[in-house]
Coordinates of C-alpha atoms in Angstrom, one line a residue:
M1 CA 15.0 -41.3 49.2
A2 CA 17.6 -38.2 49.9
E3 CA 19.0 -37.5 53.0
H4 CA 17.1 -34.6 54.7
V5 CA 18.8 -31.8 55.5
Y6 CA 18.0 -30.2 58.6
C7 CA 18.0 -26.5 59.2
C8 CA 20.9 -26.4 61.7
E9 CA 23.1 -27.6 59.3
P10 CA 25.1 -25.0 57.1
K11 CA 23.9 -27.5 54.0
F12 CA 20.3 -25.8 54.5
F13 CA 21.1 -22.2 53.9
M14 CA 22.4 -23.6 50.8
Y15 CA 20.2 -25.8 49.4
L16 CA 17.4 -22.8 50.4
A17 CA 19.7 -20.3 48.3
V18 CA 19.6 -22.7 45.3
I19 CA 15.9 -23.3 45.6
V20 CA 15.3 -19.5 45.4
L21 CA 17.6 -19.5 42.6
L22 CA 16.0 -21.9 40.7
V23 CA 12.8 -20.5 40.8
L24 CA 13.7 -17.4 39.9
F25 CA 15.8 -18.6 36.9
A26 CA 12.2 -20.7 35.8
G27 CA 10.3 -17.6 36.0
L28 CA 12.9 -15.5 34.1
M29 CA 12.8 -18.0 31.5
S30 CA 8.8 -18.3 31.3
G31 CA 8.8 -14.7 31.3
L32 CA 11.0 -14.5 28.3
T33 CA 9.5 -17.0 26.3
L34 CA 6.6 -14.9 26.1
G35 CA 7.7 -11.6 26.3
L36 CA 10.6 -12.0 23.5
M37 CA 8.9 -14.9 21.0
S38 CA 5.6 -12.4 21.1
L39 CA 7.7 -9.4 19.6
S40 CA 7.7 -10.2 16.1
L41 CA 10.5 -8.9 14.0
V42 CA 8.6 -6.3 12.7
D43 CA 7.7 -4.8 15.2
L44 CA 11.0 -4.9 16.6
E45 CA 12.3 -3.3 13.0
V46 CA 9.6 -0.3 13.6
L47 CA 10.7 0.6 16.8
A48 CA 14.0 0.2 15.8
K49 CA 13.9 3.0 13.2
S50 CA 11.0 4.9 14.7
G51 CA 10.5 4.2 18.1
T52 CA 11.0 6.5 21.6
P53 CA 14.9 6.7 22.0
K54 CA 14.2 4.5 24.9
D55 CA 12.7 1.9 22.5
R56 CA 15.1 1.9 19.6
E57 CA 17.9 1.4 21.8
Y58 CA 16.1 -1.8 24.0
A59 CA 15.0 -3.1 20.0
A60 CA 18.5 -2.9 18.8
K61 CA 19.9 -5.3 21.6
I62 CA 16.7 -7.6 21.4
L63 CA 17.1 -7.8 17.0
P64 CA 19.8 -10.1 17.3
V65 CA 18.4 -12.4 20.0
V66 CA 15.5 -13.2 18.5
R67 CA 16.3 -13.6 14.7
N68 CA 16.6 -17.5 14.9
Q69 CA 13.5 -18.0 17.0
H70 CA 13.5 -21.8 16.6
L71 CA 17.0 -21.5 18.2
L72 CA 15.7 -18.8 21.0
L73 CA 12.7 -21.2 21.9
C74 CA 14.3 -24.6 22.5
T75 CA 17.5 -22.5 24.5
L76 CA 14.6 -20.8 26.9
L77 CA 12.2 -24.2 27.3
I78 CA 15.6 -26.3 27.6
C79 CA 16.7 -24.2 30.9
N80 CA 13.2 -23.6 32.0
A81 CA 12.8 -27.4 32.2
A82 CA 15.7 -28.2 33.6
A83 CA 15.1 -25.1 36.9
M84 CA 11.6 -26.7 37.3
E85 CA 13.3 -30.6 37.3
A86 CA 16.0 -29.6 39.6
L87 CA 13.3 -27.5 42.6
P88 CA 11.9 -30.9 43.5
I89 CA 15.5 -32.8 44.0
F90 CA 16.6 -30.2 46.5
L91 CA 13.2 -29.4 47.9
D92 CA 13.2 -33.3 49.0
T93 CA 16.4 -32.6 51.2
L94 CA 14.7 -30.1 53.5
I95 CA 10.9 -31.7 53.8
A96 CA 9.0 -34.7 53.1
W97 CA 8.3 -35.6 49.9
W98 CA 4.6 -34.5 49.7
G99 CA 5.7 -31.4 51.1
A100 CA 8.1 -30.6 48.4
I101 CA 5.3 -31.7 45.6
L102 CA 3.1 -29.3 47.0
I103 CA 5.7 -26.1 47.8
S104 CA 7.2 -26.9 44.3
V105 CA 4.3 -27.1 42.1
T106 CA 2.9 -23.5 44.4
L107 CA 6.5 -21.8 43.7
I108 CA 6.9 -22.6 40.1
L109 CA 2.7 -22.2 39.3
L110 CA 3.1 -18.2 41.4
F111 CA 6.7 -17.4 40.7
G112 CA 7.7 -19.5 38.3
E113 CA 4.7 -18.7 36.2
I114 CA 1.9 -16.2 37.0
I115 CA 4.2 -13.1 38.0
P116 CA 7.0 -13.5 35.3
Q117 CA 4.7 -14.0 32.3
S118 CA 2.4 -11.3 33.5
V119 CA 5.3 -8.4 34.3
C120 CA 7.3 -9.8 30.8
S121 CA 4.3 -9.4 29.0
R122 CA 3.8 -6.2 29.9
Y123 CA 7.6 -4.8 30.0
G124 CA 9.1 -7.3 27.8
L125 CA 11.0 -5.0 25.6
L126 CA 12.7 -3.5 28.9
I127 CA 13.3 -6.8 30.7
G128 CA 14.4 -8.4 27.2
A129 CA 17.3 -5.8 26.2
T130 CA 18.7 -5.9 30.0
V131 CA 19.0 -9.5 30.2
A132 CA 20.0 -10.2 26.5
P133 CA 23.9 -10.8 27.0
I134 CA 22.6 -13.4 29.4
V135 CA 20.5 -14.8 26.7
R136 CA 23.4 -14.9 24.0
V137 CA 25.4 -17.1 26.8
L138 CA 22.1 -19.8 27.7
V139 CA 22.3 -20.1 23.6
W140 CA 26.0 -21.5 23.8
I141 CA 25.6 -23.0 26.8
C142 CA 22.4 -25.2 25.2
F143 CA 23.5 -24.9 21.6
P144 CA 24.5 -28.7 21.1
V145 CA 20.9 -29.8 22.2
A146 CA 19.0 -26.4 21.1
F147 CA 20.5 -26.0 17.3
P148 CA 19.3 -29.8 16.0
I149 CA 16.0 -29.0 17.7
S150 CA 15.8 -25.7 16.2
K151 CA 17.0 -27.1 12.8
L152 CA 14.2 -29.9 12.9
L153 CA 11.4 -27.1 13.8
D154 CA 12.8 -25.3 10.6
Y155 CA 13.0 -27.9 8.4
L156 CA 9.0 -29.0 10.0
L157 CA 7.5 -25.7 10.3
G158 CA 9.7 -23.4 8.2
H159 CA 11.2 -19.9 9.1
R160 CA 8.5 -17.5 10.9
N161 CA 7.8 -14.9 8.3
A162 CA 7.7 -11.4 9.2
A163 CA 4.1 -10.8 10.1
L164 CA 3.3 -8.1 8.1
F165 CA -0.4 -6.7 7.2
R166 CA -2.3 -7.0 4.6
R167 CA -4.0 -3.8 2.7
A168 CA -7.6 -4.3 4.1
E169 CA -5.9 -5.4 7.5
L170 CA -3.3 -2.2 7.3
K171 CA -6.4 0.4 6.8
T172 CA -8.7 -1.2 9.9
L173 CA -5.2 -0.4 12.1
V174 CA -5.3 2.9 11.0
D175 CA -8.7 3.7 11.5
M176 CA -8.0 1.9 15.0
H177 CA -5.3 4.7 15.6
G178 CA -7.7 7.6 14.7
N179 CA -8.7 9.4 17.6
E180 CA -12.1 9.4 16.8
A181 CA -12.1 5.2 17.4
G182 CA -11.6 5.9 21.0
K183 CA -8.6 3.6 21.7
G184 CA -6.1 6.5 22.3
G185 CA -5.0 7.1 18.9
E186 CA -3.2 10.2 17.5
L187 CA -4.4 10.4 14.0
T188 CA -7.3 13.0 12.8
H189 CA -10.2 12.3 10.8
D190 CA -8.4 13.5 7.8
E191 CA -5.0 11.8 8.2
T192 CA -6.9 8.2 8.5
T193 CA -9.0 9.2 5.2
I194 CA -6.1 10.3 3.1
I195 CA -4.3 6.9 4.5
A196 CA -7.8 5.0 4.0
G197 CA -7.8 6.5 0.5
A198 CA -4.3 6.2 -0.9
L199 CA -4.8 2.4 0.1
E200 CA -7.6 2.2 -1.6
L201 CA -6.4 3.9 -4.9
T202 CA -4.4 0.8 -6.1
E203 CA -7.9 -0.9 -6.7
K204 CA -10.1 2.1 -8.5
T205 CA -9.3 3.0 -12.2
A206 CA -10.1 5.2 -14.4
S207 CA -13.8 4.3 -14.9
D208 CA -14.4 5.2 -11.0
A209 CA -12.9 8.7 -10.9
M210 CA -13.8 10.3 -15.0
T211 CA -16.6 12.4 -15.5
P212 CA -18.8 10.7 -17.9
I213 CA -18.8 12.2 -21.6
S214 CA -22.1 13.7 -21.1
G215 CA -21.3 15.6 -18.3
T216 CA -18.2 17.3 -19.6
F217 CA -18.0 20.8 -21.5
S218 CA -16.5 20.2 -24.5
I219 CA -16.4 22.7 -27.8
D220 CA -16.8 21.6 -31.4
V221 CA -13.6 21.9 -33.9
N222 CA -15.5 23.9 -36.3
A223 CA -17.0 26.2 -33.8
R224 CA -16.4 29.9 -34.1
L225 CA -15.1 31.8 -31.1
D226 CA -17.5 34.2 -31.2
R227 CA -19.0 36.3 -28.1
D228 CA -21.3 33.8 -26.9
L229 CA -19.2 30.8 -27.2
M230 CA -16.3 33.1 -25.3
C231 CA -18.6 33.5 -22.6
L232 CA -20.1 30.2 -22.0
I233 CA -16.4 29.5 -21.8
L234 CA -15.5 32.0 -19.7
E235 CA -18.7 30.8 -17.2
K236 CA -17.9 27.1 -16.7
G237 CA -14.3 28.6 -15.5
H238 CA -12.0 25.4 -16.9
S239 CA -8.6 25.7 -17.1
R240 CA -8.7 23.2 -20.5
V241 CA -11.5 22.5 -22.6
P242 CA -11.7 19.3 -24.9
V243 CA -11.9 19.3 -28.4
Y244 CA -14.3 17.3 -30.1
Y245 CA -14.8 16.7 -34.0
E246 CA -18.6 15.9 -35.4
Q247 CA -19.9 14.7 -31.8
P248 CA -19.1 14.8 -27.8
T249 CA -17.5 11.2 -28.0
N250 CA -15.1 12.1 -30.9
I251 CA -12.4 14.3 -28.5
I252 CA -9.5 15.0 -30.7
G253 CA -7.6 17.2 -28.2
L254 CA -7.8 20.3 -25.7
I255 CA -7.3 23.6 -25.3
L256 CA -5.8 25.7 -23.0
V257 CA -8.1 28.8 -22.0
K258 CA -5.1 30.8 -21.5
N259 CA -4.4 30.9 -25.1
L260 CA -7.4 32.6 -25.8
L261 CA -6.7 35.5 -24.1
T262 CA -5.0 37.0 -27.6
I263 CA -8.7 35.9 -29.6
H264 CA -10.7 38.6 -30.2
P265 CA -14.5 37.6 -30.0
E266 CA -15.2 39.8 -32.9
D267 CA -13.0 37.8 -35.2
E268 CA -15.2 34.9 -35.0
A269 CA -11.7 32.6 -35.2
P270 CA -12.4 29.1 -35.5
V271 CA -11.8 26.3 -32.9
K272 CA -9.1 25.1 -35.0
S273 CA -6.8 27.7 -35.8
V274 CA -6.2 28.1 -31.8
A275 CA -3.2 25.9 -31.0
I276 CA -5.5 22.1 -30.0
R277 CA -2.9 20.2 -28.0
R278 CA -2.7 16.5 -28.0
I279 CA -4.5 14.6 -25.6
P280 CA -3.6 11.2 -24.2
R281 CA -6.0 8.5 -23.8
V282 CA -6.4 5.6 -21.1
Q283 CA -8.4 2.9 -21.4
G284 CA -11.0 2.7 -18.5
S285 CA -9.6 -0.2 -16.5
M286 CA -6.0 1.4 -15.9
P287 CA -5.2 1.9 -12.5
L288 CA -5.2 5.4 -11.1
Y289 CA -2.0 5.0 -9.6
D290 CA -0.4 4.4 -13.2
I291 CA -2.4 7.8 -14.1
L292 CA -1.5 9.6 -11.1
N293 CA 2.3 9.1 -11.9
E294 CA 2.0 10.1 -15.5
F295 CA -0.2 13.4 -14.5
Q296 CA 2.6 14.4 -11.9
K297 CA 4.9 14.6 -14.6
G298 CA 3.5 17.8 -15.7
H299 CA 2.8 16.5 -19.8
S300 CA -0.9 16.6 -19.2
H301 CA -3.2 16.9 -16.4
M302 CA -6.6 15.5 -18.4
A303 CA -7.2 12.3 -20.7
V304 CA -9.6 11.1 -22.4
V305 CA -10.9 7.3 -21.2
V306 CA -12.0 5.1 -23.6
E307 CA -13.9 1.5 -23.9
Q308 CA -14.5 -1.1 -26.4
R309 CA -17.9 -1.1 -28.5
E310 CA -20.0 -3.6 -27.1
N311 CA -20.3 -5.1 -30.6
Q312 CA -16.3 -5.2 -31.0
Q313 CA -16.5 -6.8 -27.2
S314 CA -19.1 -8.9 -28.3
S315 CA -17.6 -10.3 -31.2
D316 CA -14.2 -10.7 -29.2
K317 CA -16.0 -13.2 -27.0
H318 CA -16.7 -15.0 -30.0
G319 CA -13.0 -15.4 -30.9
S320 CA -13.0 -13.0 -34.0
T321 CA -10.8 -10.1 -32.3
K322 CA -9.9 -7.4 -34.7
E323 CA -6.9 -5.4 -35.3
W324 CA -6.4 -1.7 -34.9
S325 CA -3.8 0.5 -34.6
V326 CA -4.2 4.7 -34.2
D327 CA -1.6 7.3 -35.2
I328 CA -0.7 9.5 -32.8
D329 CA -0.2 12.5 -35.4
G330 CA -3.6 12.7 -36.8
F331 CA -5.4 10.2 -34.9
K332 CA -6.4 8.2 -38.5
P333 CA -5.6 4.2 -39.0
S334 CA -1.7 3.3 -39.2
P335 CA -0.5 1.3 -42.1
E336 CA 0.8 -0.8 -39.2
R337 CA -1.7 -3.1 -37.3
V338 CA -1.4 -4.4 -33.9
L339 CA -3.8 -7.0 -31.9
F340 CA -6.4 -5.5 -29.5
K341 CA -7.4 -6.8 -26.7
K342 CA -9.5 -6.2 -23.9
K343 CA -6.3 -5.8 -21.1
P344 CA -5.7 -3.2 -18.1
M345 CA -4.3 0.0 -19.0
H346 CA -0.7 -0.5 -17.7
K347 CA 0.2 -2.5 -20.1
W348 CA -0.3 -0.6 -22.9
K349 CA 2.7 1.2 -24.9
S350 CA 2.9 4.8 -26.0
F351 CA 5.8 5.2 -29.2
P352 CA 7.3 8.4 -29.7
N353 CA 6.0 11.1 -31.9
T354 CA 8.1 9.5 -34.7
R355 CA 5.3 9.4 -37.5
S356 CA 4.5 5.8 -35.4
S357 CA 1.5 4.8 -33.4
P358 CA 0.8 4.1 -30.5
R359 CA -0.2 0.5 -30.0
L360 CA -3.1 -0.3 -27.5
G361 CA -2.2 -3.8 -26.7
S362 CA 1.6 -3.5 -25.4
R363 CA 3.9 -3.2 -22.5
S364 CA 5.0 -0.2 -21.2
R365 CA 2.6 2.4 -19.2
K366 CA 4.8 5.2 -20.2
W367 CA 3.4 7.9 -22.4
P368 CA 5.5 10.2 -24.5
K369 CA 6.7 13.4 -24.3
A370 CA 6.1 14.6 -27.7
M371 CA 2.2 13.3 -27.2
Y372 CA 1.8 16.8 -25.2
S373 CA 3.9 18.9 -26.0
D374 CA 3.0 19.1 -29.5
I375 CA 0.4 20.1 -31.2
L376 CA -2.3 18.7 -33.1
E377 CA -1.9 18.9 -36.8
I378 CA -5.1 19.6 -39.0
N379 CA -4.4 19.7 -42.5
G380 CA -6.8 21.3 -44.9
S381 CA -9.8 19.3 -44.5
S382 CA -8.5 16.3 -42.9
L383 CA -9.8 16.0 -39.5
P384 CA -9.0 13.2 -36.8
G385 CA -11.2 10.5 -35.6
L386 CA -11.5 7.5 -33.1
P387 CA -11.5 4.4 -34.5
E388 CA -14.6 2.4 -34.6
E389 CA -13.8 -0.5 -32.6
V390 CA -13.2 2.2 -29.3
E391 CA -15.8 5.2 -28.1
A392 CA -14.9 8.2 -25.7
V393 CA -16.8 7.1 -22.4
G394 CA -15.6 9.8 -20.0
I395 CA -13.2 12.7 -19.1
I396 CA -10.2 12.2 -16.2
T397 CA -8.1 15.1 -15.1
M398 CA -5.2 15.5 -11.9
E399 CA -8.3 16.7 -10.0
D400 CA -10.2 13.6 -10.2
V401 CA -7.6 11.7 -9.1
I402 CA -6.7 13.9 -6.0
E403 CA -10.9 13.7 -5.0
E404 CA -10.2 9.7 -5.0
L405 CA -7.1 9.8 -2.8
L406 CA -8.5 12.6 -0.2
Q407 CA -12.0 10.8 -0.5
E408 CA -13.6 14.4 -0.7
E409 CA -14.9 16.7 -3.2
I410 CA -12.4 19.5 -4.3
Y411 CA -15.0 22.7 -5.0
D412 CA -12.7 25.7 -6.7
E413 CA -14.5 29.5 -7.3
T414 CA -16.1 28.5 -10.1
D415 CA -18.1 24.8 -9.0
H416 CA -21.7 25.3 -8.2
H417 CA -23.0 23.5 -4.9
Y418 CA -25.2 24.0 -2.3
E419 CA -24.2 23.8 1.6
D420 CA -26.5 22.4 4.2
S421 CA -28.0 25.2 5.7

């Protein structure tokens, strides 16, 4: 047993001071273990870049300390264990053994665990930044013991990866930060809706946002631009009108309504005499983000959505895949043939307008600029047509994509809708 030190001796106050320091040191190590280890690198990086001025300062001080988290964890636990083991030794010199055990357990539980962890869980950023220099010194002191253990943990458990949110988790997090959730968030309903729409846009395809062919307004390339047709176009109020040949599903191009300003209804000029612009064709499985990226370049704000015909799909399932390609200049079969397979549109490839054909089933997302800027050439009675293997199922525009992003309908001056009374 250790020799007892009485209160009248000078060692009593020295041992008492050591006991107090050990309790405070053990409490600090315990609190930092919870406070620093609960801060992920992602949280600290976010605070360092976009937090308040104080938070950016604190996070910048803490980040170098917590990057090697296993080394930091081993250092804090070694220091905490050393302080807690040394405390009963000094208490035993002041009081009886049973009192030393009782008091040490009480001090460690109350002042070394509960209070420090409660405070550090609430003010971990401030406390961690304040004692960061001390922690660095402790890391170097405990390095001979802590480093091998941390390397063993790295080998067995691996490095702790950044706690990034998945898309669905991020959407839920945004909803929780909305002011309608009642949790103190500052995001408005429109902000949360747009953010959620942007996160969902990558999972939506052209088929989700398109307007079916049966619901679109288009005109025949052989129609006459008489007064009735001009009035009908004016009534619809569209800035672009698709043009078809023989049947509405055979969309061959589009006309800009502003180009009709110079057409006199009394002349009854045919539609094919007006400048008909080429219209890009996309597969129904093409992601909306890819379509938006192309629309925002300004070449075209409208595209035709095409799909394989059902009989062609059934033949593909039995292994008899047909070959076909499309000539961008005339929309007629090209001598150069490629294998057509059902695959997302983002793997399609389009060739420049050099009398060669854009081939479905290739690997580029880009649409050639000439595809939009050139006017469709119609030579005599030779009119373009879609290949038999595909059919047009809808029309998609920039407005359709924006509506999916906003998750709300966009009404212009010519749209007919009814408001709840």
